[in-house]
CSV table of C-alpha atoms in Angstrom, one decimal:
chain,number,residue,atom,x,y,z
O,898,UNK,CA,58.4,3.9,40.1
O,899,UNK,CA,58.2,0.1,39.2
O,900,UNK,CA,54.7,-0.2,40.9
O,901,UNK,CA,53.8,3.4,38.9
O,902,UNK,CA,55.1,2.0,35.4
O,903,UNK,CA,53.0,-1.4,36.4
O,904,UNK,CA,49.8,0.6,36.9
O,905,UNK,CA,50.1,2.1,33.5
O,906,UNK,CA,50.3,-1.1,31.8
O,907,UNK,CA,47.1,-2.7,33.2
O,908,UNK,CA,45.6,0.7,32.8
O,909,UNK,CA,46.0,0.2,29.1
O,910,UNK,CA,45.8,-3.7,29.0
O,911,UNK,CA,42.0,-2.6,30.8
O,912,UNK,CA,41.3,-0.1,28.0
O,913,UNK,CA,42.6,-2.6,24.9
O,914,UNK,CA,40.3,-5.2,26.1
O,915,UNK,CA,37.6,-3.0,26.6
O,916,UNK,CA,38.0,-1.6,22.7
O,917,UNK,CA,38.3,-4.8,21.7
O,918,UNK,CA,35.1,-6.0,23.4
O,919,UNK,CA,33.3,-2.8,22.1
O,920,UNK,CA,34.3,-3.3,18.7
O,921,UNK,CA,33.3,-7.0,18.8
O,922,UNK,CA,29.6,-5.7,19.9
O,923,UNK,CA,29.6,-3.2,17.1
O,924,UNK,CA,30.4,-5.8,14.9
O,925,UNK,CA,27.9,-8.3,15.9
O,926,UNK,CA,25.1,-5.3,16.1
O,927,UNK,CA,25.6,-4.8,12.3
O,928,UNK,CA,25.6,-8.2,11.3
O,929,UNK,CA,22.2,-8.2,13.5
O,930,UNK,CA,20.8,-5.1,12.0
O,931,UNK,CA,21.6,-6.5,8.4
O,932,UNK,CA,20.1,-10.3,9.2
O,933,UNK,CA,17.2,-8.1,10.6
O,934,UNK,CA,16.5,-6.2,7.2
O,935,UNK,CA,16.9,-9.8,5.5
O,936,UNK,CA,14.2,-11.2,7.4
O,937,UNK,CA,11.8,-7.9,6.9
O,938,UNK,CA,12.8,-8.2,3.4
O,939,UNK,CA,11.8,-11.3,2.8
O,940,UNK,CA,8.6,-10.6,4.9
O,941,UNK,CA,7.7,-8.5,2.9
O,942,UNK,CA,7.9,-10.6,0.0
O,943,UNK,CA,5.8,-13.1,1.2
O,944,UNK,CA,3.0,-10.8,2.3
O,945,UNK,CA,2.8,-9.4,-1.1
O,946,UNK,CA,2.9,-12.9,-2.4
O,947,UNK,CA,-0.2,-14.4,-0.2
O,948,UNK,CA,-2.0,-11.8,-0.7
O,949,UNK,CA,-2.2,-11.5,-4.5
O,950,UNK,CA,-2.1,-15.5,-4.8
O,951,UNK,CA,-5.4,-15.8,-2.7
O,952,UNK,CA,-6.9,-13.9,-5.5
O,953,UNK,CA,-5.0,-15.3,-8.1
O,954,UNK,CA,-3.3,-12.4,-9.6
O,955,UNK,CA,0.6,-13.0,-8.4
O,956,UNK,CA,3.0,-12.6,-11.2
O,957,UNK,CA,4.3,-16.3,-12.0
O,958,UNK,CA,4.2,-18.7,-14.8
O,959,UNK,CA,2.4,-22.2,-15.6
O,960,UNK,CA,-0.3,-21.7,-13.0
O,961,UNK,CA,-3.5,-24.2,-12.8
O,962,UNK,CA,-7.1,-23.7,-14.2
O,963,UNK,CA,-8.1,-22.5,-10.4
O,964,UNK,CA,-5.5,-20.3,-9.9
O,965,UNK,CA,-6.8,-19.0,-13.5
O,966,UNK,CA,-10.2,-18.8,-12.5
O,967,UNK,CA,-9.8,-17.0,-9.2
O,968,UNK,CA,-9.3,-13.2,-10.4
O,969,UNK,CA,-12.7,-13.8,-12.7
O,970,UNK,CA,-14.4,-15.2,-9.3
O,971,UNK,CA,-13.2,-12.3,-7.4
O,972,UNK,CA,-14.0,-9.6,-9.9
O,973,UNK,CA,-18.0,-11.4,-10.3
O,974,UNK,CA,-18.0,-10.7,-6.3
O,975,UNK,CA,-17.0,-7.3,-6.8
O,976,UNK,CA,-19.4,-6.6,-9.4
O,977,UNK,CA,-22.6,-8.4,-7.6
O,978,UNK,CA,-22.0,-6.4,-4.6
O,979,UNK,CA,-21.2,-2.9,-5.9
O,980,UNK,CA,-24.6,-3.2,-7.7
O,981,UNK,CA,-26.4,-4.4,-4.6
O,982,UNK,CA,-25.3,-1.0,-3.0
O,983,UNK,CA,-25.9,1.3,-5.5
O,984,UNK,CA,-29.3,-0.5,-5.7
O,985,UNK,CA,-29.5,1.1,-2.2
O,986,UNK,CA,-27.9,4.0,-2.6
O,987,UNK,CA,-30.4,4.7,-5.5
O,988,UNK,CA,-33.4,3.9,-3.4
O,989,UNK,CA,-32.3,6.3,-0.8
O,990,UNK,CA,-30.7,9.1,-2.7
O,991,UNK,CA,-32.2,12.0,-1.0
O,992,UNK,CA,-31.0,11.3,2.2
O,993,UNK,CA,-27.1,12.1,2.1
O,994,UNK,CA,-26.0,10.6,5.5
O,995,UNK,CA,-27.5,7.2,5.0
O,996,UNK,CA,-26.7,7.6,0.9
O,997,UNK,CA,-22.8,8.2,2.0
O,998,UNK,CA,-22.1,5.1,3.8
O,999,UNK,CA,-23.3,3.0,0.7
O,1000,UNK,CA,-21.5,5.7,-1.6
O,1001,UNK,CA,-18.2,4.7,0.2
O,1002,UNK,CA,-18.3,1.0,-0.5
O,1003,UNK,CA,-19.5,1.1,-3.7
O,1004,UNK,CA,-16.1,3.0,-4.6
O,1005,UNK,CA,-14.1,0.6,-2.9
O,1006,UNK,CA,-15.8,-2.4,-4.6
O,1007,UNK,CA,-15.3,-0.7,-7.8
O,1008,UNK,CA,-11.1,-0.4,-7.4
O,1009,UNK,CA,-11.0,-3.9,-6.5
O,1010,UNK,CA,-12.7,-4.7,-9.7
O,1011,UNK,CA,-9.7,-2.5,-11.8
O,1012,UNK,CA,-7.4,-3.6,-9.6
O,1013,UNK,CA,-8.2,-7.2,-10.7
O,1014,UNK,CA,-8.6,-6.4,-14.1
O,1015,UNK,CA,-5.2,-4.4,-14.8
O,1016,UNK,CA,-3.3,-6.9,-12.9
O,1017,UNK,CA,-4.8,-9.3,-15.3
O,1018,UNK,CA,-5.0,-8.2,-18.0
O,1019,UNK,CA,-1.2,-7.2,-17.5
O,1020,UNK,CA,-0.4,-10.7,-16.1
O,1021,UNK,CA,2.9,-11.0,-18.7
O,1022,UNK,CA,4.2,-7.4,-18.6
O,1023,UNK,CA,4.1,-8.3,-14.4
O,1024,UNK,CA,5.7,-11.3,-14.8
O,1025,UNK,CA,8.9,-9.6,-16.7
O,1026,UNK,CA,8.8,-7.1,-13.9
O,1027,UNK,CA,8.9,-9.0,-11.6
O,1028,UNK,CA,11.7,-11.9,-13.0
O,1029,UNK,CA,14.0,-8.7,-13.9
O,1030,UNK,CA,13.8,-7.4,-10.4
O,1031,UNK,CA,14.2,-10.2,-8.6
O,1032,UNK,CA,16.6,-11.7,-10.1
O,1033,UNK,CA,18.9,-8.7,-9.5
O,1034,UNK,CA,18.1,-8.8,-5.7
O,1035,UNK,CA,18.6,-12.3,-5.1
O,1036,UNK,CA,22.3,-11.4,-6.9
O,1037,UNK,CA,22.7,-8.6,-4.4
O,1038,UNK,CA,21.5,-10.5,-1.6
O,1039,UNK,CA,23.9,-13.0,-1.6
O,1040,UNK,CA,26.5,-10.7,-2.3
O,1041,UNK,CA,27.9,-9.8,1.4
O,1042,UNK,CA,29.2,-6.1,0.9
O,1043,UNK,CA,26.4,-4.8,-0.5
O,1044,UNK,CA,23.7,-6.9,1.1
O,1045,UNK,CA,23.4,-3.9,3.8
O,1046,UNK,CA,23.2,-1.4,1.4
O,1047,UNK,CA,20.3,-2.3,-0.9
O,1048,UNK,CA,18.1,-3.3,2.4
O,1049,UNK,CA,18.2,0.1,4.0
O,1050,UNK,CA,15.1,1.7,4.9
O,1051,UNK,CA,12.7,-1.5,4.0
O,1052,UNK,CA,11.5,-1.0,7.5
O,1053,UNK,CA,9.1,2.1,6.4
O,1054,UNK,CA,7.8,0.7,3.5
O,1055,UNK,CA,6.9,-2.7,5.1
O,1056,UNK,CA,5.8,-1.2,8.4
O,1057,UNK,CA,3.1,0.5,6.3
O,1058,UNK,CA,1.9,-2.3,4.3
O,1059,UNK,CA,1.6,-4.4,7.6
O,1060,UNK,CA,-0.1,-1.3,9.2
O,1061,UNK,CA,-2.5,-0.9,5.8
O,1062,UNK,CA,-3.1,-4.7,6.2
O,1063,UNK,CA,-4.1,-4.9,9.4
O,1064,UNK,CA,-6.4,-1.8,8.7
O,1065,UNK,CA,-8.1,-2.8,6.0
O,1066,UNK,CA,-8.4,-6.7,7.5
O,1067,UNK,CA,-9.9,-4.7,10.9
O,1068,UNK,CA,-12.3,-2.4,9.1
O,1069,UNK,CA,-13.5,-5.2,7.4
O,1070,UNK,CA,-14.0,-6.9,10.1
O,1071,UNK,CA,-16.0,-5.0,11.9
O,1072,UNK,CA,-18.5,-4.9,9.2
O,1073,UNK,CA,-18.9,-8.7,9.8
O,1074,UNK,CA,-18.7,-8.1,13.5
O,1075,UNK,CA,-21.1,-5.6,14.2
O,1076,UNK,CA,-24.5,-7.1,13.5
O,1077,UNK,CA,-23.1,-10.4,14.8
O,1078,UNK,CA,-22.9,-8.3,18.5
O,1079,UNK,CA,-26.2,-6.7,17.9
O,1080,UNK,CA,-27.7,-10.0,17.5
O,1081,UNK,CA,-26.5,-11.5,20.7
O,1082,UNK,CA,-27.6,-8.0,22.4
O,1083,UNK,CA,-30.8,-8.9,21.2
O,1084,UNK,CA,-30.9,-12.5,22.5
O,1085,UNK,CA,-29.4,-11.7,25.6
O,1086,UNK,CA,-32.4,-9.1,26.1
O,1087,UNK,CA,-34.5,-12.1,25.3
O,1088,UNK,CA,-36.0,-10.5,22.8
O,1089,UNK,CA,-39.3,-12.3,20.6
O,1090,UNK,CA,-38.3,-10.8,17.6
O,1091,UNK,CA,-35.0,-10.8,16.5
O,1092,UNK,CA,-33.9,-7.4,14.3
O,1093,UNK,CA,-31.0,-9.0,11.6
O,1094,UNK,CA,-28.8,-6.3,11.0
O,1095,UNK,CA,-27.5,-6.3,7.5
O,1096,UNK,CA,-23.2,-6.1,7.7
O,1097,UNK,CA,-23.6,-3.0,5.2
O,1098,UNK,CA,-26.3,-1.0,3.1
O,1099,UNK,CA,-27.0,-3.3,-0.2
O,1100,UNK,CA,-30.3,-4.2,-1.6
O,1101,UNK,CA,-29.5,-7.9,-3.0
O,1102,UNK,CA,-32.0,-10.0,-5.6
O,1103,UNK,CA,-33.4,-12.1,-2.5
O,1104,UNK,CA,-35.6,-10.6,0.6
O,1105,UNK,CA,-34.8,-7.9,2.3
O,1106,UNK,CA,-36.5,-9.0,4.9
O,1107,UNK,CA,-34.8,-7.7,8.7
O,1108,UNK,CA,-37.1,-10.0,10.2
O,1109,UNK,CA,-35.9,-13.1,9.1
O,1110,UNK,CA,-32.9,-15.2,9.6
O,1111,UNK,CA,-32.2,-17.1,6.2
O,1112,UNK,CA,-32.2,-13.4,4.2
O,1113,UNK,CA,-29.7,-12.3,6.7
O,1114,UNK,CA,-27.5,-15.4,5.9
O,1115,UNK,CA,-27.5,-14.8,2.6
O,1116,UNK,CA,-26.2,-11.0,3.2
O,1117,UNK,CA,-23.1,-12.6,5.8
O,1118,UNK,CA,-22.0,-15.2,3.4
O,1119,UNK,CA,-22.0,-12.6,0.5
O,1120,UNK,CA,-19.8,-9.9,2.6
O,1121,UNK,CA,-18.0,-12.5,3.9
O,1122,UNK,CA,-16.2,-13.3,1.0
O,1123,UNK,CA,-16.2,-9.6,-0.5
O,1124,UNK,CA,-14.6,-8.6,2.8
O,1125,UNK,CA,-12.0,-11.4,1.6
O,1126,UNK,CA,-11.9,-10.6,-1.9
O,1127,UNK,CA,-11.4,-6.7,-0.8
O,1128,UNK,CA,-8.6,-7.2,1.8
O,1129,UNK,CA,-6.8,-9.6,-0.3
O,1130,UNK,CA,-7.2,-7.2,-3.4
O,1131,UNK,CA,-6.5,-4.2,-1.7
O,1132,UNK,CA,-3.5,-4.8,0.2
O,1133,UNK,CA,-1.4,-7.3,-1.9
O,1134,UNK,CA,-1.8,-5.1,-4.8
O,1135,UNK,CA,-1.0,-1.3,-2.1
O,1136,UNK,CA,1.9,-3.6,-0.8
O,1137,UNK,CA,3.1,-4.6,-4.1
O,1138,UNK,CA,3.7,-0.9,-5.4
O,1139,UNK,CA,6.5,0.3,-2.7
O,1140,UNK,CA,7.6,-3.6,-3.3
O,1141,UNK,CA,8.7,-3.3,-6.6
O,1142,UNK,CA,9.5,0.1,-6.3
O,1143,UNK,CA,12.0,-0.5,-3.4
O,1144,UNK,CA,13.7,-3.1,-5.9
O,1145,UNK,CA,14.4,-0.6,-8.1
O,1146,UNK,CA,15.5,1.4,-5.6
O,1147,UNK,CA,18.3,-1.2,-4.3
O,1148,UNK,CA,19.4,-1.1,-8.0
O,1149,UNK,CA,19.6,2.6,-7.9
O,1150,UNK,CA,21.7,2.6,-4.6
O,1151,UNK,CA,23.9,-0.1,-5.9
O,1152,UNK,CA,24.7,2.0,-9.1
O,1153,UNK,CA,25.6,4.8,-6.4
O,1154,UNK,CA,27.6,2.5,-4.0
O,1155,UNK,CA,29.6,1.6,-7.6
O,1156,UNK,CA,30.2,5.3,-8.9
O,1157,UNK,CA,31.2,6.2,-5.9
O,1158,UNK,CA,34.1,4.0,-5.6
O,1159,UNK,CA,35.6,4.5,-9.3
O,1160,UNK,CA,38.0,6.2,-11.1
O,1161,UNK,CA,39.7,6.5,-14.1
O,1162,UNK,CA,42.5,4.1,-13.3
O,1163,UNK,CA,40.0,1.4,-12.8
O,1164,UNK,CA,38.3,-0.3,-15.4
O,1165,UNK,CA,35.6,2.5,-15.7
O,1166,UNK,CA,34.4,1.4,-18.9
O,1167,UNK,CA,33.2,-1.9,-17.6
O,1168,UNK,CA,31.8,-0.2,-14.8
O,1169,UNK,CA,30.2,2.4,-16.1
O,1170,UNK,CA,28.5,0.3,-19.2
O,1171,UNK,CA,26.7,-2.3,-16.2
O,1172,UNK,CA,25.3,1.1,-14.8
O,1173,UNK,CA,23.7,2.3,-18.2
O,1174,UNK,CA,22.9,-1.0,-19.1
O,1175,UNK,CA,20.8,-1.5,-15.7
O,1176,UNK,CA,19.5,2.2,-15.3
O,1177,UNK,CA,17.8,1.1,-19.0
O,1178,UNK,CA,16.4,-1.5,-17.6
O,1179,UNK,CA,15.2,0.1,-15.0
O,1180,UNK,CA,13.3,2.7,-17.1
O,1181,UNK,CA,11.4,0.1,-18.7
O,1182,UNK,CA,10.3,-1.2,-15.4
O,1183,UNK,CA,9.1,2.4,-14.8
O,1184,UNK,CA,6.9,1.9,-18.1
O,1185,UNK,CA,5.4,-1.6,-17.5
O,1186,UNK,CA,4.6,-0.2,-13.7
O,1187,UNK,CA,3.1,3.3,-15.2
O,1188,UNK,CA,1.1,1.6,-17.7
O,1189,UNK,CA,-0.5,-1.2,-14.9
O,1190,UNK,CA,-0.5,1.0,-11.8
O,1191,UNK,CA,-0.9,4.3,-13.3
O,1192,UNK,CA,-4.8,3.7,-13.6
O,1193,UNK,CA,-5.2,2.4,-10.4
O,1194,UNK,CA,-3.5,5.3,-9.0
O,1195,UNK,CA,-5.6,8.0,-10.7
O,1196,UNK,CA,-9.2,6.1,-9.9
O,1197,UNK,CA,-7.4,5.8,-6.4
O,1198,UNK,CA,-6.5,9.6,-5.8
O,1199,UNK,CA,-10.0,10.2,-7.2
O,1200,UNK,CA,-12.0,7.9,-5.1
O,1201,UNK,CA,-10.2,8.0,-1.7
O,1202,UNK,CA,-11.1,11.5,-1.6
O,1203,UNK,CA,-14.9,10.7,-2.3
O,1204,UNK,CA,-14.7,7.8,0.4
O,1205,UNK,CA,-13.0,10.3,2.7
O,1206,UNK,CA,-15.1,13.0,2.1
O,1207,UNK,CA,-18.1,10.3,3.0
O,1208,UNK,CA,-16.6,8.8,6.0
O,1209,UNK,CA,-15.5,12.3,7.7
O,1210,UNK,CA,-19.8,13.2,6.5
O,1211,UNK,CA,-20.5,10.1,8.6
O,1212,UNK,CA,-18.3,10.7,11.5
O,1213,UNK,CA,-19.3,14.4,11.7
O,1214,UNK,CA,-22.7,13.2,12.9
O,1215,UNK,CA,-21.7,11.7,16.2
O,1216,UNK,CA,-24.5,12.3,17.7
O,1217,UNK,CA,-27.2,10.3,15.3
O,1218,UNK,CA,-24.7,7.3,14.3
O,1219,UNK,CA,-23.7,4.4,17.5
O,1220,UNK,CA,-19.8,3.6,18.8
O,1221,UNK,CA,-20.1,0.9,16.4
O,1222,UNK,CA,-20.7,2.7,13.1
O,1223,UNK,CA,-17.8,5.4,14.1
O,1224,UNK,CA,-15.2,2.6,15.4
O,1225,UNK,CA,-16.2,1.0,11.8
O,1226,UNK,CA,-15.9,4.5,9.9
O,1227,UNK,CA,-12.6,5.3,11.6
O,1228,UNK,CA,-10.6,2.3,10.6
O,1229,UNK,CA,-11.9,3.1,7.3
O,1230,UNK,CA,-11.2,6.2,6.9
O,1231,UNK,CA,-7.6,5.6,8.1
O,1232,UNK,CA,-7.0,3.0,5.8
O,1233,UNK,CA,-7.9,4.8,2.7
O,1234,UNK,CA,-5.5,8.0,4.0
O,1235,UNK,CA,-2.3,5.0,4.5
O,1236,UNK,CA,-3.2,3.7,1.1
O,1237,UNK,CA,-3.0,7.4,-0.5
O,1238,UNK,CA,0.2,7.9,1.3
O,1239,UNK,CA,1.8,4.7,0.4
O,1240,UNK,CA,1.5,5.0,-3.4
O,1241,UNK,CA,2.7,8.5,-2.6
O,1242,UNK,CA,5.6,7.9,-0.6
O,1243,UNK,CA,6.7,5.2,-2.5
O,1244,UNK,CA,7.3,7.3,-5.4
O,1245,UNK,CA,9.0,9.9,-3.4
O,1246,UNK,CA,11.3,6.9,-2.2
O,1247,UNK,CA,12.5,6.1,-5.8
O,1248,UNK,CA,12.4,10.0,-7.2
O,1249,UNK,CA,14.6,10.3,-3.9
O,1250,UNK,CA,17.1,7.2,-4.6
O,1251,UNK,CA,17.4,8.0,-8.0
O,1252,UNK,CA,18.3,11.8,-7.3
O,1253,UNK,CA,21.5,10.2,-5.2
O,1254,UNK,CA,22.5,8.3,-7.7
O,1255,UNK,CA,22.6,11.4,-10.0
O,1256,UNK,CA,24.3,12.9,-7.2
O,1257,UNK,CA,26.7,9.7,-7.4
O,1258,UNK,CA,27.5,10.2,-10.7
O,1259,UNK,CA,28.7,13.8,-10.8
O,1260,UNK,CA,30.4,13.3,-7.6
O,1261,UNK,CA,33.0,10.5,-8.8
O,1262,UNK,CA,35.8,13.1,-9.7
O,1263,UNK,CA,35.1,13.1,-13.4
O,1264,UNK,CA,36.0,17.2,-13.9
O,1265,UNK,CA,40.1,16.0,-12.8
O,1266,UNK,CA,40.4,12.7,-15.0
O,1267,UNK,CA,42.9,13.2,-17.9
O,1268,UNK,CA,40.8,10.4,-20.0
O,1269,UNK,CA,38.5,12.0,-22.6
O,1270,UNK,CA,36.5,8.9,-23.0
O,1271,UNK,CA,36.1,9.0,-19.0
O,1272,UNK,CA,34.4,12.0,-18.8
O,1273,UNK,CA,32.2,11.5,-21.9
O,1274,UNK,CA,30.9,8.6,-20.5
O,1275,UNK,CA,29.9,10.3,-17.5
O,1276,UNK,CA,28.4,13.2,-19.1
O,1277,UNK,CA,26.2,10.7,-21.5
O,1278,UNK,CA,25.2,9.4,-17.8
O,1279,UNK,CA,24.3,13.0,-16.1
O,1280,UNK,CA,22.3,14.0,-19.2
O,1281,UNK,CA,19.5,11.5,-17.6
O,1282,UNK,CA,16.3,12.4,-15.7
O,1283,UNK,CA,15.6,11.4,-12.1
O,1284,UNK,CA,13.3,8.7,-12.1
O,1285,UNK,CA,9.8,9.9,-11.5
O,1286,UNK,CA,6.6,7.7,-11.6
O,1287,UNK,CA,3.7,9.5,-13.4
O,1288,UNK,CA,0.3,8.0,-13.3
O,1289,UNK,CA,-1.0,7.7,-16.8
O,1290,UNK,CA,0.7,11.5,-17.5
O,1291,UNK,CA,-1.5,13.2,-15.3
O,1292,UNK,CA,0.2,13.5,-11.9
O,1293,UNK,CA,3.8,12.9,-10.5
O,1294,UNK,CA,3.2,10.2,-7.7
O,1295,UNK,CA,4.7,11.7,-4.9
O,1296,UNK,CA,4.1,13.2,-1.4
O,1297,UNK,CA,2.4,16.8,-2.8
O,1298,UNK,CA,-0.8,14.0,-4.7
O,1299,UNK,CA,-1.3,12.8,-1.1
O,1300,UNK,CA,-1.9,16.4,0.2
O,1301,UNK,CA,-3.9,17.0,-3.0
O,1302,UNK,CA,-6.3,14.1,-1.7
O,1303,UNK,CA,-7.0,15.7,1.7
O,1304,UNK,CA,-7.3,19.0,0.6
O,1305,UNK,CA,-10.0,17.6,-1.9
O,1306,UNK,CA,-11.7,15.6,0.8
O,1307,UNK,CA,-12.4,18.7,2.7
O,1308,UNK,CA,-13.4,20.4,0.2
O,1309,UNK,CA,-16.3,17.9,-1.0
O,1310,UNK,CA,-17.0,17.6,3.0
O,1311,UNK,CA,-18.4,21.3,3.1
O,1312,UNK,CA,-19.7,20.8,-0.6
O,1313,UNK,CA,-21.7,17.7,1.2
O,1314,UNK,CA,-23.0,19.7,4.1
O,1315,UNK,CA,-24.1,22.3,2.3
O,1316,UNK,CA,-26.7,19.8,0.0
O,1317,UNK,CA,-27.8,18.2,3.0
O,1318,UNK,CA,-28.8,21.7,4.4
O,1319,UNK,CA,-30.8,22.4,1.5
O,1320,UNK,CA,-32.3,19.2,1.4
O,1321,UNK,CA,-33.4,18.8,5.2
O,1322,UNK,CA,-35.2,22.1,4.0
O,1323,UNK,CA,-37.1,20.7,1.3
O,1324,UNK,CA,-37.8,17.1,2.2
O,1325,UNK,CA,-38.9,15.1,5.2
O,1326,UNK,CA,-36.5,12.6,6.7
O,1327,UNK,CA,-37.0,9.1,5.3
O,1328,UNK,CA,-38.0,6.1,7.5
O,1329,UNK,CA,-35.4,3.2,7.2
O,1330,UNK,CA,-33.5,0.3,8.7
O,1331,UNK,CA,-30.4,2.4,9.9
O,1332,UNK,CA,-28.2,-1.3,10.2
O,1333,UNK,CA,-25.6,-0.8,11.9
O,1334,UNK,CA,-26.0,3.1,13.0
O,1335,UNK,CA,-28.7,1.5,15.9
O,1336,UNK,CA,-26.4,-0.4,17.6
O,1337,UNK,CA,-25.2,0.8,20.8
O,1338,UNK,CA,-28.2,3.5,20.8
């Protein structure tokens, strides 16, 4: 009976220490998980930050006359090089398969140029958005208990942005790449006459000579530092957007962590007022990001399906274009569908978060409270709107625009097919350079 009893005890002594030891490893998990978030968090941050500074468009006071100067640099690169393609494109407007590929850049070239401008232009209104925001996160972030709850889900917003990055860097790239390989193809074959690829279709002011080296210098250096100036412009500003709008978001699910742990014996006044106060200020950071973002979104929407339409044009003709032209069109064409679906699903975030916190509010046993002033003050705070984002009142930025865009694309795909039907009947093919389309043929 003794040795029976004994048994029983280290039986239980085992399973203590073992509850003990599996609550220790929960506990040190979380406190991994929420260091984790802090370090993609702040990731993400700096991303953002590098990006837009190399083009001097990052929201911050008392900059120098460089750091000035560099958005006007950027946007005369821009310029020069979207009119050296639709030089091109004009010269080679009946034939749609080469006049696509030149179509496609010129569109991207021109929403780096707003993009410039309307984060310039709007430098002050960005600056306020981004000191309000901020400050409020730091304030969370050092705040212990609800430092895990405002850094859920950053994962999926910054995995994107990385992934966009990386697309965007790639695809550029490969436009620089490509007629660096078919050069050394050619020397390798020991070839008299060397054919100097041009990295994409632009007619510049100098020769346009494929024959000789200097022109083709001329046409690396300039896409060189548009590739630069497009990457840089691109993604900081794309990973800006779900940035800021993930800020607001922590806010949101702050308010909601709050509401849901009041009631009318605490001071619900107090409480209540802070979450008024700050879903106020939130709404005007929902203005000053409608009124800078809300133009790039709708010459987005609109020209990603265009440069979509183009690229799938370009891919469908496997069989006339080289590996290089459809490994370059791919990473393209995938980068302009992530960009549409990070504006989009970044607004679905916040419309989300800011549903819960409605949700929050009327959840916080207001109906069973005896005070009067109690539920008045929550009824003044369920008589607001979830928080959409609406580009310049024209669309609701949100999942549904990104279907929009690919339903469009296809559509202008067949539209694009058909004229080039009709026009293979009535004209003769034209006889030009095909740059990077000869490649690997």
């Amino acid at each position: 009976m003794t040795s029976y009893i004994s048994c029983n005890r280290e039986k239980k002594y085992f399973f203590s220490i073992l509850s003990i030891v599996f609550l220790i490893y929960n506990v040190l998990l979380t406190m991994m998980e929420k260091d984790k978030n802090l370090r993609v968090y702040w990731s993400f941050f700096y991303l953002v930050k590098k990006l837009l500074n190399i083009m001097g468009i990052f929201p911050i006071n008392n900059t120098s006359i460089f750091y000035n100067l560099k958005p006007y640099f950027a946007m005369f690169v821009a310029i020069f090089l979207t009119i050296s393609i639709v030089r091109f494109v004009i010269d080679h407007i009946t034939n749609v398969a080469v006049m696509t590929k030149g179509l496609s850049l010129t569109l991207s070239y021109i929403t780096v140029t707003l993009k410039l401008v309307m984060l310039k232009f709007y430098k002050n209104d960005m600056i306020k958005l981004h000191e309000s925001l901020e400050k409020n996160f730091n304030n969370y972030i050092n705040n212990t208990k609800i430092k895990y709850i405002i850094l859920k889900k950053i994962n999926n917003l910054y995995r994107l942005s990385k992934i966009l990055t990386i697309g965007v860097g790639g695809s550029s790239l490969a436009y620089l790449i490509v007629p660096i390989i078919f050069y050394v193809i050619q020397l390798l074959k020991h070839k008299e006459k060397i054919f100097y690829v041009s990295p994409a279709p632009a007619k510049f002011p100098w020769s346009n000579d494929h024959y000789h080296v200097l022109p083709w210098i001329y046409d690396m250096i300039s896409f060189t530092i548009g590739s630069i100036t497009l990457t840089a412009t691109t993604c900081g500003t794309d990973a800006s957007f779900p940035f800021y709008l993930f800020q607001m978001s922590a806010n949101l699910r702050v308010m909601s962590d709050k509401l849901n742990n009041i009631n009318s014996d605490d001071n619900y006044y107090e409480a209540i007022r802070e979450c008024a106060l700050k879903y106020e200020s939130l709404i005007k950071c929902r203005g000053i990001i409608e009124k800078v973002y809300g133009p790039i979104i709708i010459w987005t929407i609109i020209s990603n399906a265009v440069i979509l339409c183009s690229l799938i044009f370009q891919m469908s003709k496997m069989e006339s274009i080289g590996l290089g032209s459809l490994i370059v069109a791919t990473l393209y064409a995938s980068s302009k569908a992530l960009q549409t679906f990070i504006y989009a699903s970044a607004g679905t975030f916040l419309t989300s978060e800011s549903e819960n916190f409605i949700d929050a509010i009327y959840a916080c046993n207001w109906t069973l409270s005896s005070k009067q002033k109690f539920r008045t003050s929550i009824l003044i705070l369920l008589s607001q709107k979830p928080m959409i984002i609406t580009a310049c009142s024209l669309t609701v930025v949100s999942v549904d625009m990104f279907v929009a865009v690919l339903n469009t694309s296809i559509s202008y795909f067949f539209l694009l097919k058909t004229m080039e039907t009709k026009m293979e009947g009535n004209s003769s093919k034209d006889i030009i350079p095909q740059n990077n389309a000869t490649l690997f043929q």
